[in-house]
């Protein structure tokens, strides 16, 4: 019953390729655990959990670890994107584009010039 309630979370975990995943149901509580690649992916899972069960769901226990804590995420540039648009997506603030630029000076020479298919590091702030 509880598993059905959180099926969207489980589906998202599969889509994000969460490693070492385990799901069990015990006394009306769903227990999930696994390892997300980045903190951003963990945050997405928690957002989905809170969307379904509220800020502090009493029918779910989640233990989600992060494999790579040195970065927030990796982003593959899509056509039409800019560093400020990417910063707004990950941080909610387009002016944080400078942090993304600084983290990628090995491949970026100008913050106004990025190209589709470049893989950018999104740093922890």
PDB file of C-alpha atoms in Angstrom:
ATOM      1  CA  UNK A   1       0.000   0.000   0.000  1.00  0.00           C
ATOM      2  CA  UNK A   2       2.685   2.524   1.013  1.00  0.00           C
ATOM      3  CA  UNK A   3       4.888   1.334  -1.838  1.00  0.00           C
ATOM      4  CA  UNK A   4       2.156   2.272  -4.328  1.00  0.00           C
ATOM      5  CA  UNK A   5       1.923   5.747  -2.779  1.00  0.00           C
ATOM      6  CA  UNK A   6       5.641   6.349  -3.383  1.00  0.00           C
ATOM      7  CA  UNK A   7       5.881   4.568  -6.751  1.00  0.00           C
ATOM      8  CA  UNK A   8       6.822   7.850  -8.459  1.00  0.00           C
ATOM      9  CA  UNK A   9       9.846   8.109  -6.137  1.00  0.00           C
ATOM     10  CA  UNK A  10      10.891   4.549  -6.970  1.00  0.00           C
ATOM     11  CA  UNK A  11      10.465   5.221 -10.696  1.00  0.00           C
ATOM     12  CA  UNK A  12      12.573   8.375 -10.381  1.00  0.00           C
ATOM     13  CA  UNK A  13      15.260   6.366  -8.575  1.00  0.00           C
ATOM     14  CA  UNK A  14      15.402   3.975 -11.519  1.00  0.00           C
ATOM     15  CA  UNK A  15      15.523   6.857 -14.010  1.00  0.00           C
ATOM     16  CA  UNK A  16      18.423   8.420 -12.061  1.00  0.00           C
ATOM     17  CA  UNK A  17      20.187   5.046 -11.937  1.00  0.00           C
ATOM     18  CA  UNK A  18      20.404   4.977  -8.135  1.00  0.00           C
ATOM     19  CA  UNK A  19      22.936   2.313  -7.161  1.00  0.00           C
ATOM     20  CA  UNK A  20      22.660  -0.310  -4.393  1.00  0.00           C
ATOM     21  CA  UNK A  21      18.949   0.371  -4.151  1.00  0.00           C
ATOM     22  CA  UNK A  22      16.804  -1.541  -1.702  1.00  0.00           C
ATOM     23  CA  UNK A  23      13.101  -1.156  -0.962  1.00  0.00           C
ATOM     24  CA  UNK A  24      11.164  -2.894   1.800  1.00  0.00           C
ATOM     25  CA  UNK A  25       7.870  -2.345   3.562  1.00  0.00           C
ATOM     26  CA  UNK A  26       7.560  -2.970   7.282  1.00  0.00           C
ATOM     27  CA  UNK A  27       4.581  -2.203   9.563  1.00  0.00           C
ATOM     28  CA  UNK A  28       3.170   0.380   7.164  1.00  0.00           C
ATOM     29  CA  UNK A  29       6.510   2.139   6.643  1.00  0.00           C
ATOM     30  CA  UNK A  30       8.377   2.077   3.354  1.00  0.00           C
ATOM     31  CA  UNK A  31      12.135   1.830   3.754  1.00  0.00           C
ATOM     32  CA  UNK A  32      14.281   2.847   0.806  1.00  0.00           C
ATOM     33  CA  UNK A  33      18.006   3.161   0.482  1.00  0.00           C
ATOM     34  CA  UNK A  34      20.527   3.649  -2.265  1.00  0.00           C
ATOM     35  CA  UNK A  35      23.350   5.795  -3.580  1.00  0.00           C
ATOM     36  CA  UNK A  36      22.802   8.748  -5.889  1.00  0.00           C
ATOM     37  CA  UNK A  37      25.630   9.847  -8.184  1.00  0.00           C
ATOM     38  CA  UNK A  38      25.520  13.491  -7.022  1.00  0.00           C
ATOM     39  CA  UNK A  39      23.926  15.691  -4.360  1.00  0.00           C
ATOM     40  CA  UNK A  40      21.665  17.183  -7.036  1.00  0.00           C
ATOM     41  CA  UNK A  41      20.174  13.748  -7.763  1.00  0.00           C
ATOM     42  CA  UNK A  42      19.662  13.143  -4.041  1.00  0.00           C
ATOM     43  CA  UNK A  43      17.921  16.525  -3.774  1.00  0.00           C
ATOM     44  CA  UNK A  44      15.603  15.630  -6.672  1.00  0.00           C
ATOM     45  CA  UNK A  45      14.612  12.400  -4.917  1.00  0.00           C
ATOM     46  CA  UNK A  46      13.930  14.213  -1.645  1.00  0.00           C
ATOM     47  CA  UNK A  47      11.863  16.837  -3.457  1.00  0.00           C
ATOM     48  CA  UNK A  48       9.713  14.046  -4.928  1.00  0.00           C
ATOM     49  CA  UNK A  49       9.402  12.356  -1.505  1.00  0.00           C
ATOM     50  CA  UNK A  50       8.263  15.654   0.076  1.00  0.00           C
ATOM     51  CA  UNK A  51       5.881  16.324  -2.816  1.00  0.00           C
ATOM     52  CA  UNK A  52       4.105  13.048  -2.061  1.00  0.00           C
ATOM     53  CA  UNK A  53       4.495  12.648   1.711  1.00  0.00           C
ATOM     54  CA  UNK A  54       4.983  16.193   2.978  1.00  0.00           C
ATOM     55  CA  UNK A  55       8.024  17.797   4.634  1.00  0.00           C
ATOM     56  CA  UNK A  56       8.473  14.987   7.140  1.00  0.00           C
ATOM     57  CA  UNK A  57       6.689  11.834   5.964  1.00  0.00           C
ATOM     58  CA  UNK A  58       5.925   9.388   8.774  1.00  0.00           C
ATOM     59  CA  UNK A  59       5.298   6.440   6.435  1.00  0.00           C
ATOM     60  CA  UNK A  60       8.736   6.495   4.764  1.00  0.00           C
ATOM     61  CA  UNK A  61      12.330   6.108   5.897  1.00  0.00           C
ATOM     62  CA  UNK A  62      14.963   6.956   3.292  1.00  0.00           C
ATOM     63  CA  UNK A  63      18.715   6.503   3.500  1.00  0.00           C
ATOM     64  CA  UNK A  64      20.169   8.016   0.339  1.00  0.00           C
ATOM     65  CA  UNK A  65      23.918   8.386   0.101  1.00  0.00           C
ATOM     66  CA  UNK A  66      25.922  10.352  -2.484  1.00  0.00           C
ATOM     67  CA  UNK A  67      28.726   8.703  -4.496  1.00  0.00           C
ATOM     68  CA  UNK A  68      30.518  11.894  -5.586  1.00  0.00           C
ATOM     69  CA  UNK A  69      30.423  14.635  -2.948  1.00  0.00           C
ATOM     70  CA  UNK A  70      33.160  16.738  -4.601  1.00  0.00           C
ATOM     71  CA  UNK A  71      30.654  18.330  -7.016  1.00  0.00           C
ATOM     72  CA  UNK A  72      26.950  19.177  -6.969  1.00  0.00           C
ATOM     73  CA  UNK A  73      26.288  17.696 -10.411  1.00  0.00           C
ATOM     74  CA  UNK A  74      27.509  17.376 -14.008  1.00  0.00           C
ATOM     75  CA  UNK A  75      25.493  19.082 -16.713  1.00  0.00           C
ATOM     76  CA  UNK A  76      25.553  18.491 -20.448  1.00  0.00           C
ATOM     77  CA  UNK A  77      24.911  21.771 -22.263  1.00  0.00           C
ATOM     78  CA  UNK A  78      21.868  21.866 -24.529  1.00  0.00           C
ATOM     79  CA  UNK A  79      21.316  24.209 -27.452  1.00  0.00           C
ATOM     80  CA  UNK A  80      20.114  27.631 -26.339  1.00  0.00           C
ATOM     81  CA  UNK A  81      21.475  27.415 -22.806  1.00  0.00           C
ATOM     82  CA  UNK A  82      23.683  29.963 -21.096  1.00  0.00           C
ATOM     83  CA  UNK A  83      25.659  29.766 -17.865  1.00  0.00           C
ATOM     84  CA  UNK A  84      23.114  32.045 -16.184  1.00  0.00           C
ATOM     85  CA  UNK A  85      20.223  29.822 -17.296  1.00  0.00           C
ATOM     86  CA  UNK A  86      22.076  26.752 -15.978  1.00  0.00           C
ATOM     87  CA  UNK A  87      22.845  28.564 -12.688  1.00  0.00           C
ATOM     88  CA  UNK A  88      19.166  29.476 -12.282  1.00  0.00           C
ATOM     89  CA  UNK A  89      18.203  25.820 -12.802  1.00  0.00           C
ATOM     90  CA  UNK A  90      20.613  24.403 -10.209  1.00  0.00           C
ATOM     91  CA  UNK A  91      20.878  27.244  -7.691  1.00  0.00           C
ATOM     92  CA  UNK A  92      17.772  29.346  -8.293  1.00  0.00           C
ATOM     93  CA  UNK A  93      20.020  32.352  -8.989  1.00  0.00           C
ATOM     94  CA  UNK A  94      21.271  33.234 -12.486  1.00  0.00           C
ATOM     95  CA  UNK A  95      24.074  35.390 -11.041  1.00  0.00           C
ATOM     96  CA  UNK A  96      25.771  32.268  -9.688  1.00  0.00           C
ATOM     97  CA  UNK A  97      26.939  31.568 -13.251  1.00  0.00           C
ATOM     98  CA  UNK A  98      30.358  32.820 -12.108  1.00  0.00           C
ATOM     99  CA  UNK A  99      30.788  29.790  -9.832  1.00  0.00           C
ATOM    100  CA  UNK A 100      30.028  27.450 -12.752  1.00  0.00           C
ATOM    101  CA  UNK A 101      32.451  29.345 -14.993  1.00  0.00           C
ATOM    102  CA  UNK A 102      35.229  29.201 -12.360  1.00  0.00           C
ATOM    103  CA  UNK A 103      34.716  25.448 -11.919  1.00  0.00           C
ATOM    104  CA  UNK A 104      35.089  24.916 -15.679  1.00  0.00           C
ATOM    105  CA  UNK A 105      37.965  27.191 -16.709  1.00  0.00           C
ATOM    106  CA  UNK A 106      39.716  24.129 -18.095  1.00  0.00           C
ATOM    107  CA  UNK A 107      37.186  23.984 -20.943  1.00  0.00           C
ATOM    108  CA  UNK A 108      35.627  27.477 -20.888  1.00  0.00           C
ATOM    109  CA  UNK A 109      37.566  30.619 -21.781  1.00  0.00           C
ATOM    110  CA  UNK A 110      34.639  33.052 -21.808  1.00  0.00           C
ATOM    111  CA  UNK A 111      31.492  32.839 -19.632  1.00  0.00           C
ATOM    112  CA  UNK A 112      29.416  34.038 -22.597  1.00  0.00           C
ATOM    113  CA  UNK A 113      30.510  31.179 -24.876  1.00  0.00           C
ATOM    114  CA  UNK A 114      29.356  27.610 -24.227  1.00  0.00           C
ATOM    115  CA  UNK A 115      28.511  24.920 -26.732  1.00  0.00           C
ATOM    116  CA  UNK A 116      25.996  22.070 -26.876  1.00  0.00           C
ATOM    117  CA  UNK A 117      27.302  18.726 -25.583  1.00  0.00           C
ATOM    118  CA  UNK A 118      29.975  20.289 -23.353  1.00  0.00           C
ATOM    119  CA  UNK A 119      29.926  18.595 -19.948  1.00  0.00           C
ATOM    120  CA  UNK A 120      30.153  21.165 -17.183  1.00  0.00           C
ATOM    121  CA  UNK A 121      30.862  20.629 -13.508  1.00  0.00           C
ATOM    122  CA  UNK A 122      28.228  22.223 -11.297  1.00  0.00           C
ATOM    123  CA  UNK A 123      30.150  22.999  -8.096  1.00  0.00           C
ATOM    124  CA  UNK A 124      28.935  22.728  -4.518  1.00  0.00           C
ATOM    125  CA  UNK A 125      28.183  26.193  -3.144  1.00  0.00           C
TER     126      UNK A 125
END
